[in-house]
Amino acid sequence: MNQPFVNTSPQVSDEIRQTTCYMCACRCGINVHLKSGRVSYIEGNRDHPINKGVLCAKGASGIMQVTAPSRLRAPLRRVGPRGSGAFEEISWEEALQTAVDWMRPLRDTAPEKLAFFTGRDQSQALTGWWAQAFGTPNYAAHGGFCSVNMAAAGIYTLGGAFWEFGAPDWERSKLFVLFGVAEDHDSNPIKIGIGKMKARGARVIGVNPIRTGYNAVADDWIGITPGTDGLLILSLIHCLLESGKVDLDYLARFTNAAYLVNSTDGPNKGLFVRNAEAQPFVIDRRTGAPAPWEAKGVQPDLGAVWQGHRTVFQHMAERYLASEYAPEAVAERCGVTALRIRQLAAELASVAFDQAVEIAQPWVDFRGDEHATMIGRPVSFHAMRGISAHSNGFQTARALHLLQILLGAVETPGSWRMKPPYPKPVEAHPTPHFVSVPGKPLSGPILGYVRGPEQLALRPDGSPARIDKAYSWENPFSAHGLMHMVIPNAAAGEPYRIDTLFLYMANMAWNSSMNTAQVMQMLTAQESDGSYTIPRIIYSDAYASEMVAYADLILPDTTYLERHDCISMLDRPVSEPDAAGDAIRWPVVELDRDVRGFQSVLLDLGARLGLPGMVNSDGTALYKDYAEYMVNHLRRPGVGPLMGFRGTGAEEGRGAANPAQIARYIENGGFYQAHVPEAASFFKPWNMAYQEWAVEIGLFDTPQPYLFNIWSEPMRRFQLAAEGHGPHQPPDHLRDRLRQAMDPLPLWYAPFGDADERFPIHALTQRPMDMYHSWGSQNAWLRQIRGHNPLFVPTKLWKEHGFHEGDWARVTSANGQITVPVVHMAALNPHTVWTWNAIGKRKGAWALNDGAPEATRGFLLNHLISELLPPKGDGMRYSNSDPVTGQAAWFDLRVRIERVPAPDGGASLPAFGAVPRVVPEGGAK
């Protein structure tokens, strides 16, 4: 009776508000528990389609983002030298007027002198539209140094891409193979999916130099040598073709494998043979005569030869059956035995063809042919940055998509499936627009997909029209821009000088740049007259990151629980293969400082500048804030940022604006779904039920059936230009590079970083499951999981260098040196070292104490990576990027290591001076 009472179920909250997480790009549904208006607890929303109540450490720790000492508290104007951290607080009116005073003269005279680049924000439909209205071609988001190779290769090949635009058929897949996937991306959905698969007895195989996360729970792990994934994949294709284990019916019906490739020497060689209507055609097996590819009942002949022209299929088979792709020829390079390659190929074939699944669902294809059932190949794949962030990443991603196609394992039951608004052909995407006219918007979207040299973003003299040189001969398919080249090019004045650099949530002075030490110098570089080489820098962020001290004007953002956001079908939605879906964020807590949501600030700036679409006819603001934009903006008639509860509240996809739309989303848990009809669930690119549904809800205006591109005509057009054909010609020094990189069939070439034999070891980074944004490692809860990062060393190198527990190593690249603590790891490719990304912080940033482990033992590999490749014999220095897309080649890094004594004080090197504080120290140790 004298025992104390312990309440084992205390009241967590007095109110629950449902919104969308922002602690990674999964965008899970969350229940935010409040006590007296303050966040007390965050849990997963069990009714949400993305995470179904599952929440990771990042999501649960969102509470600490709202209370972080590093939060900026008011607009700031620099009053000392750039980089000094000397700022004064100013009012929002002063801040906005200052920005307008800097921007208006540029819009009136030279809009391209504003460079607007954003980090991992999720409002690119808005930011891109704003930049287009301003009239600058210099806009992009972070994809250029993240995973544009995945996005572009997917669009050009399949009309859809890995990551948030597709997912395995978790319910039916019997074999799941991951290439280069770390655990930070899509973490909750993949964890849920792998759990389902393992419960059914399905197998999971991880192909990754590093065995952590998903690879650690895989049934089999292939510790491949970095940068050789494409070679392994093409060897698997060799084995499948050799054994006849490819889906010929799928290839004939749904891909361009039956198109005829022009064999006549001249400007059309390698393009498709076309009819009088300039359309590609096929040879019908029934008649042996040419027939339209989309004709009802046509049976395309994969082995046809017509007037000396052979099909894509024959070119493909000839290439990949060559002995150079045999497992015995590639095994040593890939670090995988020939036997293991053949075993994997056999397993793929066995599951795809011997364990096929069939659904009793009739459907009609775009030709009008009726199918009684849906037959599926239960093999699914997923890939991410591990294969993307190499200089051969685009072609590697294309090779993986070809492997999927040959197995008939895209958009079939049990395979990898696309999420609305995908699939859609490359022709349904815009081309890039770049011609700046003072006082005018651009004539169309800034980012897009080029189909030929005539669509490159070049000025009349042939020089790049963009500061990052995207869409130039150096990187023709750079659909996400080259964010890692913006500051180096601006500092060099190449291809021209800019006036104002406008950055949002892009930590370019630290972990979001290569060559970090030099980039910090570039940000403070001055001309002979004392003016800054980059005259003005405007930065918006919620936190005092390393980048803040290098700005001239700070526009402080809110945290994600304090503002409206739109996770839109126009951008990066929360769809699933069986449902189109979007979501919102809304202010679930009140602001306690003088900050504003960046999206609302951007609309305010647009109105003050008089940008079209942001002002009424009398010049007043059309939208008072982002919430009003989310409800009232129309991108096409009836199609706005949010698809749910339109018009009267009962319309979806298309409909008039509904003033109560956001309230309805809040009532519905913060999300909306439009379910794909059952007959439209699979074969979406060719299924007329899906095409008609997509038109009905506003994804398309007309049906868009298409064929997958095994042979890429856009790539061949660039090869032809490099061979001297056509009116648009590349510089001579780029011809050989274009001939190789723009091959219309997937190929493999060694990563550019492999060329320097002085550095025999591969060095990689990856994000842990408990971190995503760089802000994660200032989070008080997440820091308890991972407060610093060591360099992981494989057993082979550990023994060769005589390392012991507690040792340190000097790591040297062609670009610099770091000295860091090392840890032994057995489950690691024997020629590879690696570390966690973005854990290391610069002293003084993020309100961390100067002695915080992130700022002492933590480190970045960025210091070792140059944004430029070493000089070549032609005197040119190219960006350290994929030559097709401009994807930053982070993972091409090669190093050597040596055992050294621990530095004095036990801190990693280089040890930069403390960045001047713009918020008080938070006291965290």
PDB file of N, CA and C in Angstrom, residues 419-424 428 568-570 573 575 579-581 636 639 643 652-654 674 676 684 690-704:
ATOM      1  N   LYS A 419       4.722   5.278 -60.583  1.00  0.00           N
ATOM      2  CA  LYS A 419       3.742   6.006 -59.791  1.00  0.00           C
ATOM      3  C   LYS A 419       3.265   7.233 -60.572  1.00  0.00           C
ATOM      4  N   PRO A 420       1.972   7.509 -60.594  1.00  0.00           N
ATOM      5  CA  PRO A 420       1.503   8.732 -61.256  1.00  0.00           C
ATOM      6  C   PRO A 420       2.210   9.966 -60.675  1.00  0.00           C
ATOM      7  N   PRO A 421       2.568  10.982 -61.504  1.00  0.00           N
ATOM      8  CA  PRO A 421       2.111  11.204 -62.882  1.00  0.00           C
ATOM      9  C   PRO A 421       2.863  10.417 -63.933  1.00  0.00           C
ATOM     10  N   TYR A 422       3.784   9.547 -63.535  1.00  0.00           N
ATOM     11  CA  TYR A 422       4.453   8.683 -64.491  1.00  0.00           C
ATOM     12  C   TYR A 422       3.683   7.374 -64.577  1.00  0.00           C
ATOM     13  N   PRO A 423       3.762   6.744 -65.769  1.00  0.00           N
ATOM     14  CA  PRO A 423       4.676   6.949 -66.895  1.00  0.00           C
ATOM     15  C   PRO A 423       4.202   8.045 -67.855  1.00  0.00           C
ATOM     16  N   LYS A 424       5.203   8.678 -68.482  1.00  0.00           N
ATOM     17  CA  LYS A 424       4.931   9.561 -69.604  1.00  0.00           C
ATOM     18  C   LYS A 424       6.185   9.646 -70.456  1.00  0.00           C
ATOM     19  N   ALA A 428       6.636  14.065 -73.836  1.00  0.00           N
ATOM     20  CA  ALA A 428       5.637  14.802 -73.062  1.00  0.00           C
ATOM     21  C   ALA A 428       6.262  15.794 -72.098  1.00  0.00           C
ATOM     22  N   SER A 568       3.162  18.253 -54.376  1.00  0.00           N
ATOM     23  CA  SER A 568       2.204  18.367 -55.467  1.00  0.00           C
ATOM     24  C   SER A 568       2.431  17.372 -56.588  1.00  0.00           C
ATOM     25  N   MET A 569       1.360  17.058 -57.311  1.00  0.00           N
ATOM     26  CA  MET A 569       1.476  16.268 -58.527  1.00  0.00           C
ATOM     27  C   MET A 569       2.242  17.015 -59.600  1.00  0.00           C
ATOM     28  N   LEU A 570       2.388  18.335 -59.464  1.00  0.00           N
ATOM     29  CA  LEU A 570       3.178  19.121 -60.404  1.00  0.00           C
ATOM     30  C   LEU A 570       4.666  18.997 -60.116  1.00  0.00           C
ATOM     31  N   PRO A 573       5.244  14.201 -55.958  1.00  0.00           N
ATOM     32  CA  PRO A 573       4.078  13.840 -55.147  1.00  0.00           C
ATOM     33  C   PRO A 573       4.332  12.630 -54.255  1.00  0.00           C
ATOM     34  N   SER A 575       2.654   9.747 -54.498  1.00  0.00           N
ATOM     35  CA  SER A 575       1.860   8.721 -55.171  1.00  0.00           C
ATOM     36  C   SER A 575       2.366   7.324 -54.825  1.00  0.00           C
ATOM     37  N   ALA A 579      -2.151   4.524 -56.920  1.00  0.00           N
ATOM     38  CA  ALA A 579      -2.894   5.742 -56.602  1.00  0.00           C
ATOM     39  C   ALA A 579      -2.032   6.969 -56.835  1.00  0.00           C
ATOM     40  N   ALA A 580      -2.632   7.968 -57.467  1.00  0.00           N
ATOM     41  CA  ALA A 580      -2.007   9.290 -57.495  1.00  0.00           C
ATOM     42  C   ALA A 580      -2.248   9.930 -56.143  1.00  0.00           C
ATOM     43  N   GLY A 581      -1.243  10.574 -55.578  1.00  0.00           N
ATOM     44  CA  GLY A 581      -1.405  11.145 -54.248  1.00  0.00           C
ATOM     45  C   GLY A 581      -0.608  12.412 -54.063  1.00  0.00           C
ATOM     46  N   ARG A 636      -2.638  24.620 -65.597  1.00  0.00           N
ATOM     47  CA  ARG A 636      -3.419  24.426 -66.815  1.00  0.00           C
ATOM     48  C   ARG A 636      -4.881  24.555 -66.415  1.00  0.00           C
ATOM     49  N   VAL A 639      -6.280  22.561 -63.466  1.00  0.00           N
ATOM     50  CA  VAL A 639      -5.214  21.788 -62.832  1.00  0.00           C
ATOM     51  C   VAL A 639      -4.340  22.726 -62.020  1.00  0.00           C
ATOM     52  N   MET A 643      -4.573  18.261 -56.099  1.00  0.00           N
ATOM     53  CA  MET A 643      -5.529  17.546 -56.942  1.00  0.00           C
ATOM     54  C   MET A 643      -6.827  17.198 -56.218  1.00  0.00           C
ATOM     55  N   GLU A 652     -11.805  15.671 -58.347  1.00  0.00           N
ATOM     56  CA  GLU A 652     -10.397  15.340 -58.148  1.00  0.00           C
ATOM     57  C   GLU A 652      -9.625  15.493 -59.450  1.00  0.00           C
ATOM     58  N   GLY A 653      -8.406  15.972 -59.336  1.00  0.00           N
ATOM     59  CA  GLY A 653      -7.564  16.142 -60.506  1.00  0.00           C
ATOM     60  C   GLY A 653      -7.824  17.437 -61.231  1.00  0.00           C
ATOM     61  N   ARG A 654      -9.000  17.554 -61.817  1.00  0.00           N
ATOM     62  CA  ARG A 654      -9.397  18.762 -62.536  1.00  0.00           C
ATOM     63  C   ARG A 654     -10.586  19.392 -61.835  1.00  0.00           C
ATOM     64  N   ALA A 674      -6.075   9.560 -55.368  1.00  0.00           N
ATOM     65  CA  ALA A 674      -6.994   9.196 -56.445  1.00  0.00           C
ATOM     66  C   ALA A 674      -6.574   7.817 -56.924  1.00  0.00           C
ATOM     67  N   VAL A 676      -6.089   4.372 -58.869  1.00  0.00           N
ATOM     68  CA  VAL A 676      -6.065   3.887 -60.240  1.00  0.00           C
ATOM     69  C   VAL A 676      -7.100   2.775 -60.373  1.00  0.00           C
ATOM     70  N   LYS A 684       0.817   0.329 -67.552  1.00  0.00           N
ATOM     71  CA  LYS A 684       0.294   1.700 -67.669  1.00  0.00           C
ATOM     72  C   LYS A 684       0.681   2.418 -68.960  1.00  0.00           C
ATOM     73  N   TYR A 690      -5.726   2.973 -68.260  1.00  0.00           N
ATOM     74  CA  TYR A 690      -4.900   3.904 -67.488  1.00  0.00           C
ATOM     75  C   TYR A 690      -4.763   5.227 -68.220  1.00  0.00           C
ATOM     76  N   GLN A 691      -4.508   5.190 -69.510  1.00  0.00           N
ATOM     77  CA  GLN A 691      -4.334   6.422 -70.265  1.00  0.00           C
ATOM     78  C   GLN A 691      -5.577   7.304 -70.176  1.00  0.00           C
ATOM     79  N   GLU A 692      -6.742   6.708 -70.261  1.00  0.00           N
ATOM     80  CA  GLU A 692      -7.983   7.485 -70.174  1.00  0.00           C
ATOM     81  C   GLU A 692      -8.196   8.027 -68.764  1.00  0.00           C
ATOM     82  N   TRP A 693      -7.849   7.240 -67.755  1.00  0.00           N
ATOM     83  CA  TRP A 693      -7.965   7.714 -66.369  1.00  0.00           C
ATOM     84  C   TRP A 693      -7.008   8.871 -66.130  1.00  0.00           C
ATOM     85  N   ALA A 694      -5.795   8.785 -66.681  1.00  0.00           N
ATOM     86  CA  ALA A 694      -4.807   9.848 -66.502  1.00  0.00           C
ATOM     87  C   ALA A 694      -5.298  11.156 -67.114  1.00  0.00           C
ATOM     88  N   VAL A 695      -5.979  11.071 -68.248  1.00  0.00           N
ATOM     89  CA  VAL A 695      -6.557  12.273 -68.853  1.00  0.00           C
ATOM     90  C   VAL A 695      -7.685  12.809 -67.975  1.00  0.00           C
ATOM     91  N   GLU A 696      -8.502  11.929 -67.464  1.00  0.00           N
ATOM     92  CA  GLU A 696      -9.658  12.318 -66.649  1.00  0.00           C
ATOM     93  C   GLU A 696      -9.245  13.106 -65.419  1.00  0.00           C
ATOM     94  N   ILE A 697      -8.149  12.703 -64.762  1.00  0.00           N
ATOM     95  CA  ILE A 697      -7.770  13.407 -63.535  1.00  0.00           C
ATOM     96  C   ILE A 697      -6.741  14.509 -63.784  1.00  0.00           C
ATOM     97  N   GLY A 698      -6.382  14.730 -65.050  1.00  0.00           N
ATOM     98  CA  GLY A 698      -5.549  15.878 -65.362  1.00  0.00           C
ATOM     99  C   GLY A 698      -4.059  15.630 -65.452  1.00  0.00           C
ATOM    100  N   LEU A 699      -3.621  14.362 -65.458  1.00  0.00           N
ATOM    101  CA  LEU A 699      -2.195  14.103 -65.629  1.00  0.00           C
ATOM    102  C   LEU A 699      -1.760  14.425 -67.050  1.00  0.00           C
ATOM    103  N   PHE A 700      -2.603  14.100 -68.019  1.00  0.00           N
ATOM    104  CA  PHE A 700      -2.379  14.423 -69.424  1.00  0.00           C
ATOM    105  C   PHE A 700      -3.622  15.137 -69.941  1.00  0.00           C
ATOM    106  N   ASP A 701      -3.471  15.793 -71.070  1.00  0.00           N
ATOM    107  CA  ASP A 701      -4.635  16.345 -71.765  1.00  0.00           C
ATOM    108  C   ASP A 701      -5.140  15.401 -72.836  1.00  0.00           C
ATOM    109  N   THR A 702      -4.270  14.534 -73.332  1.00  0.00           N
ATOM    110  CA  THR A 702      -4.647  13.490 -74.283  1.00  0.00           C
ATOM    111  C   THR A 702      -3.890  12.224 -73.905  1.00  0.00           C
ATOM    112  N   PRO A 703      -4.361  11.042 -74.304  1.00  0.00           N
ATOM    113  CA  PRO A 703      -3.608   9.811 -74.012  1.00  0.00           C
ATOM    114  C   PRO A 703      -2.201   9.884 -74.577  1.00  0.00           C
ATOM    115  N   GLN A 704      -1.233   9.278 -73.856  1.00  0.00           N
ATOM    116  CA  GLN A 704       0.182   9.356 -74.238  1.00  0.00           C
ATOM    117  C   GLN A 704       0.834   7.969 -74.265  1.00  0.00           C
TER     118      GLN A 704
END
